[in-house]
Amino acid sequence: MTVWFERQNRTAGNPVPAQDARRVPQMRRLVAARLRLCGLPELVEPMELLTSELITNALEHGDGPGVSLLLSCSRETVRLTVDDGSRESPQLAAPELDAESGRGLWIVAAIASEYGGSWGVSSDCRKTWCSLTVPAVMGPAV
């Protein structure tokens, strides 16, 4: 599944426009629907959170004309890739304890690790991705 949407122009330091902010829950719903269609309801909750974090980061820090989301599902992994057109690599920040932001990539790293996956940034810095391992199909209880 691939989705692309145009971003509104904004200057650094200004909040994300409401029209763009509405894209976050829209993308969450699309990812959740696709995972259910693929028979992976157990990954809906973590992938919704990952989608929120990566789309929000793209809207706040990306500088391309649009944002794309790619979700791919296989028997072993589910991979989410977000392209924001950025030329600067996202970095794990060390926010102050009372900071209201700056923990998104820490959340992505923690969730990916918890589900046997990983995360990273493409060599051109445009794409941030994360993957989760598909839980093994459980057999009948003995």
PDB file of C-alpha atoms in Angstrom:
ATOM      1  CA  MET A   1       0.000   0.000   0.000  1.00  0.00           C
ATOM      2  CA  THR A   2       1.362   3.401  -0.983  1.00  0.00           C
ATOM      3  CA  VAL A   3      -0.196   6.756  -0.102  1.00  0.00           C
ATOM      4  CA  TRP A   4       1.063  10.228  -1.008  1.00  0.00           C
ATOM      5  CA  PHE A   5      -0.327  13.565   0.112  1.00  0.00           C
ATOM      6  CA  GLU A   6       0.662  17.157  -0.464  1.00  0.00           C
ATOM      7  CA  ARG A   7       1.836  19.211   2.507  1.00  0.00           C
ATOM      8  CA  GLN A   8       0.972  22.829   3.175  1.00  0.00           C
ATOM      9  CA  ASN A   9       3.795  25.361   3.186  1.00  0.00           C
ATOM     10  CA  ARG A  10       4.862  26.439   6.636  1.00  0.00           C
ATOM     11  CA  THR A  11       7.807  28.231   8.139  1.00  0.00           C
ATOM     12  CA  ALA A  12       9.982  26.658  10.824  1.00  0.00           C
ATOM     13  CA  GLY A  13       8.714  27.277  14.327  1.00  0.00           C
ATOM     14  CA  ASN A  14       5.065  27.527  13.287  1.00  0.00           C
ATOM     15  CA  PRO A  15       2.654  24.719  14.143  1.00  0.00           C
ATOM     16  CA  VAL A  16       1.719  22.111  11.569  1.00  0.00           C
ATOM     17  CA  PRO A  17      -1.356  23.391   9.675  1.00  0.00           C
ATOM     18  CA  ALA A  18      -4.628  21.749  10.718  1.00  0.00           C
ATOM     19  CA  GLN A  19      -5.132  20.327   7.223  1.00  0.00           C
ATOM     20  CA  ASP A  20      -1.811  18.468   7.527  1.00  0.00           C
ATOM     21  CA  ALA A  21      -2.372  17.453  11.153  1.00  0.00           C
ATOM     22  CA  ARG A  22      -5.564  15.649  10.051  1.00  0.00           C
ATOM     23  CA  ARG A  23      -3.392  13.367   7.927  1.00  0.00           C
ATOM     24  CA  VAL A  24      -2.019  11.611  11.015  1.00  0.00           C
ATOM     25  CA  PRO A  25      -5.284   9.896  12.054  1.00  0.00           C
ATOM     26  CA  GLN A  26      -6.131   9.275   8.382  1.00  0.00           C
ATOM     27  CA  MET A  27      -2.854   7.413   7.852  1.00  0.00           C
ATOM     28  CA  ARG A  28      -3.377   5.466  11.098  1.00  0.00           C
ATOM     29  CA  ARG A  29      -6.778   4.281   9.873  1.00  0.00           C
ATOM     30  CA  LEU A  30      -5.389   3.251   6.486  1.00  0.00           C
ATOM     31  CA  VAL A  31      -2.534   1.286   8.068  1.00  0.00           C
ATOM     32  CA  ALA A  32      -4.916  -0.412  10.523  1.00  0.00           C
ATOM     33  CA  ALA A  33      -7.309  -1.386   7.725  1.00  0.00           C
ATOM     34  CA  ARG A  34      -4.491  -2.799   5.609  1.00  0.00           C
ATOM     35  CA  LEU A  35      -3.093  -4.843   8.498  1.00  0.00           C
ATOM     36  CA  ARG A  36      -6.529  -6.288   9.246  1.00  0.00           C
ATOM     37  CA  LEU A  37      -6.930  -7.129   5.551  1.00  0.00           C
ATOM     38  CA  CYS A  38      -3.543  -8.905   5.672  1.00  0.00           C
ATOM     39  CA  GLY A  39      -4.706 -10.928   8.704  1.00  0.00           C
ATOM     40  CA  LEU A  40      -2.402  -9.145  11.155  1.00  0.00           C
ATOM     41  CA  PRO A  41      -4.737  -7.600  13.765  1.00  0.00           C
ATOM     42  CA  GLU A  42      -2.122  -8.162  16.500  1.00  0.00           C
ATOM     43  CA  LEU A  43       0.121  -5.565  14.832  1.00  0.00           C
ATOM     44  CA  VAL A  44      -2.545  -2.871  14.426  1.00  0.00           C
ATOM     45  CA  GLU A  45      -1.882  -1.086  17.726  1.00  0.00           C
ATOM     46  CA  PRO A  46       1.918  -0.858  17.489  1.00  0.00           C
ATOM     47  CA  MET A  47       1.810   0.074  13.798  1.00  0.00           C
ATOM     48  CA  GLU A  48      -0.760   2.795  14.459  1.00  0.00           C
ATOM     49  CA  LEU A  49       1.599   4.345  16.997  1.00  0.00           C
ATOM     50  CA  LEU A  50       4.570   4.006  14.637  1.00  0.00           C
ATOM     51  CA  THR A  51       2.519   5.608  11.872  1.00  0.00           C
ATOM     52  CA  SER A  52       1.638   8.531  14.150  1.00  0.00           C
ATOM     53  CA  GLU A  53       5.253   9.097  15.094  1.00  0.00           C
ATOM     54  CA  LEU A  54       6.705   8.869  11.583  1.00  0.00           C
ATOM     55  CA  ILE A  55       3.976  10.937   9.883  1.00  0.00           C
ATOM     56  CA  THR A  56       4.154  13.585  12.618  1.00  0.00           C
ATOM     57  CA  ASN A  57       7.950  13.756  12.249  1.00  0.00           C
ATOM     58  CA  ALA A  58       7.563  14.091   8.474  1.00  0.00           C
ATOM     59  CA  LEU A  59       5.095  16.948   8.871  1.00  0.00           C
ATOM     60  CA  GLU A  60       7.159  18.746  11.489  1.00  0.00           C
ATOM     61  CA  HIS A  61      10.640  18.259  10.038  1.00  0.00           C
ATOM     62  CA  GLY A  62      10.316  17.302   6.363  1.00  0.00           C
ATOM     63  CA  ASP A  63      10.852  19.845   3.642  1.00  0.00           C
ATOM     64  CA  GLY A  64       9.496  18.147   0.541  1.00  0.00           C
ATOM     65  CA  PRO A  65       6.266  19.123  -1.223  1.00  0.00           C
ATOM     66  CA  GLY A  66       4.529  16.012   0.061  1.00  0.00           C
ATOM     67  CA  VAL A  67       4.737  12.959   2.266  1.00  0.00           C
ATOM     68  CA  SER A  68       4.480   9.361   1.167  1.00  0.00           C
ATOM     69  CA  LEU A  69       3.752   6.293   3.241  1.00  0.00           C
ATOM     70  CA  LEU A  70       4.547   2.767   2.084  1.00  0.00           C
ATOM     71  CA  LEU A  71       3.329  -0.246   4.051  1.00  0.00           C
ATOM     72  CA  SER A  72       4.498  -3.677   2.969  1.00  0.00           C
ATOM     73  CA  CYS A  73       3.501  -6.961   4.574  1.00  0.00           C
ATOM     74  CA  SER A  74       5.182 -10.321   4.165  1.00  0.00           C
ATOM     75  CA  ARG A  75       4.964 -13.570   6.107  1.00  0.00           C
ATOM     76  CA  GLU A  76       7.935 -12.504   8.237  1.00  0.00           C
ATOM     77  CA  THR A  77       7.784  -8.731   8.560  1.00  0.00           C
ATOM     78  CA  VAL A  78       5.676  -5.621   8.246  1.00  0.00           C
ATOM     79  CA  ARG A  79       7.587  -2.560   7.077  1.00  0.00           C
ATOM     80  CA  LEU A  80       6.478   1.068   7.208  1.00  0.00           C
ATOM     81  CA  THR A  81       8.431   3.655   5.222  1.00  0.00           C
ATOM     82  CA  VAL A  82       7.716   7.395   5.297  1.00  0.00           C
ATOM     83  CA  ASP A  83       9.348   9.742   2.768  1.00  0.00           C
ATOM     84  CA  ASP A  84       9.256  13.428   3.685  1.00  0.00           C
ATOM     85  CA  GLY A  85      11.711  14.816   1.136  1.00  0.00           C
ATOM     86  CA  SER A  86      14.111  15.849   3.876  1.00  0.00           C
ATOM     87  CA  ARG A  87      17.802  16.264   3.196  1.00  0.00           C
ATOM     88  CA  GLU A  88      18.799  15.997   6.844  1.00  0.00           C
ATOM     89  CA  SER A  89      18.920  12.689   8.662  1.00  0.00           C
ATOM     90  CA  PRO A  90      16.568  12.295  11.638  1.00  0.00           C
ATOM     91  CA  GLN A  91      18.469  11.826  14.882  1.00  0.00           C
ATOM     92  CA  LEU A  92      17.586  10.352  18.241  1.00  0.00           C
ATOM     93  CA  ALA A  93      17.352  13.434  20.432  1.00  0.00           C
ATOM     94  CA  ALA A  94      18.041  13.768  24.136  1.00  0.00           C
ATOM     95  CA  PRO A  95      15.114  15.988  25.165  1.00  0.00           C
ATOM     96  CA  GLU A  96      14.889  17.707  28.501  1.00  0.00           C
ATOM     97  CA  LEU A  97      12.765  15.844  31.047  1.00  0.00           C
ATOM     98  CA  ASP A  98       9.977  18.430  30.810  1.00  0.00           C
ATOM     99  CA  ALA A  99      10.099  18.779  27.001  1.00  0.00           C
ATOM    100  CA  GLU A 100       6.808  18.208  25.207  1.00  0.00           C
ATOM    101  CA  SER A 101       8.428  16.737  22.099  1.00  0.00           C
ATOM    102  CA  GLY A 102      11.629  15.108  20.902  1.00  0.00           C
ATOM    103  CA  ARG A 103      10.918  11.496  21.876  1.00  0.00           C
ATOM    104  CA  GLY A 104       9.332  10.220  18.656  1.00  0.00           C
ATOM    105  CA  LEU A 105      12.289   8.238  17.356  1.00  0.00           C
ATOM    106  CA  TRP A 106      12.897   6.777  20.826  1.00  0.00           C
ATOM    107  CA  ILE A 107       9.320   5.497  20.732  1.00  0.00           C
ATOM    108  CA  VAL A 108       9.853   4.090  17.228  1.00  0.00           C
ATOM    109  CA  ALA A 109      13.070   2.353  18.318  1.00  0.00           C
ATOM    110  CA  ALA A 110      11.444   0.909  21.458  1.00  0.00           C
ATOM    111  CA  ILE A 111       8.385  -0.467  19.665  1.00  0.00           C
ATOM    112  CA  ALA A 112      10.445  -1.912  16.822  1.00  0.00           C
ATOM    113  CA  SER A 113      12.747  -3.609  19.333  1.00  0.00           C
ATOM    114  CA  GLU A 114       9.831  -4.966  21.370  1.00  0.00           C
ATOM    115  CA  TYR A 115       8.413  -6.607  18.236  1.00  0.00           C
ATOM    116  CA  GLY A 116      11.741  -8.024  17.012  1.00  0.00           C
ATOM    117  CA  GLY A 117      12.162  -5.382  14.353  1.00  0.00           C
ATOM    118  CA  SER A 118      14.341  -2.391  13.642  1.00  0.00           C
ATOM    119  CA  TRP A 119      14.257   1.135  12.264  1.00  0.00           C
ATOM    120  CA  GLY A 120      16.511   3.328  10.211  1.00  0.00           C
ATOM    121  CA  VAL A 121      16.956   6.109   7.709  1.00  0.00           C
ATOM    122  CA  SER A 122      17.685   5.747   3.994  1.00  0.00           C
ATOM    123  CA  SER A 123      21.122   6.786   2.734  1.00  0.00           C
ATOM    124  CA  ASP A 124      19.625   9.880   1.056  1.00  0.00           C
ATOM    125  CA  CYS A 125      17.944  10.868   4.379  1.00  0.00           C
ATOM    126  CA  ARG A 126      14.536  11.200   2.695  1.00  0.00           C
ATOM    127  CA  LYS A 127      12.966   8.077   4.166  1.00  0.00           C
ATOM    128  CA  THR A 128      12.536   6.856   7.719  1.00  0.00           C
ATOM    129  CA  TRP A 129      11.433   3.257   8.086  1.00  0.00           C
ATOM    130  CA  CYS A 130      10.640   0.685  10.717  1.00  0.00           C
ATOM    131  CA  SER A 131       9.829  -3.001  10.596  1.00  0.00           C
ATOM    132  CA  LEU A 132       8.139  -5.403  12.973  1.00  0.00           C
ATOM    133  CA  THR A 133       8.400  -9.165  12.998  1.00  0.00           C
ATOM    134  CA  VAL A 134       5.109 -10.926  12.347  1.00  0.00           C
ATOM    135  CA  PRO A 135       4.204 -13.000  15.416  1.00  0.00           C
ATOM    136  CA  ALA A 136       4.344 -16.737  14.808  1.00  0.00           C
ATOM    137  CA  VAL A 137       1.010 -18.395  14.300  1.00  0.00           C
ATOM    138  CA  MET A 138       0.106 -20.041  17.574  1.00  0.00           C
ATOM    139  CA  GLY A 139      -0.935 -23.665  17.487  1.00  0.00           C
ATOM    140  CA  PRO A 140      -3.831 -25.111  19.501  1.00  0.00           C
ATOM    141  CA  ALA A 141      -3.397 -25.201  23.268  1.00  0.00           C
ATOM    142  CA  VAL A 142      -2.309 -28.593  24.584  1.00  0.00           C
TER     143      VAL A 142
END
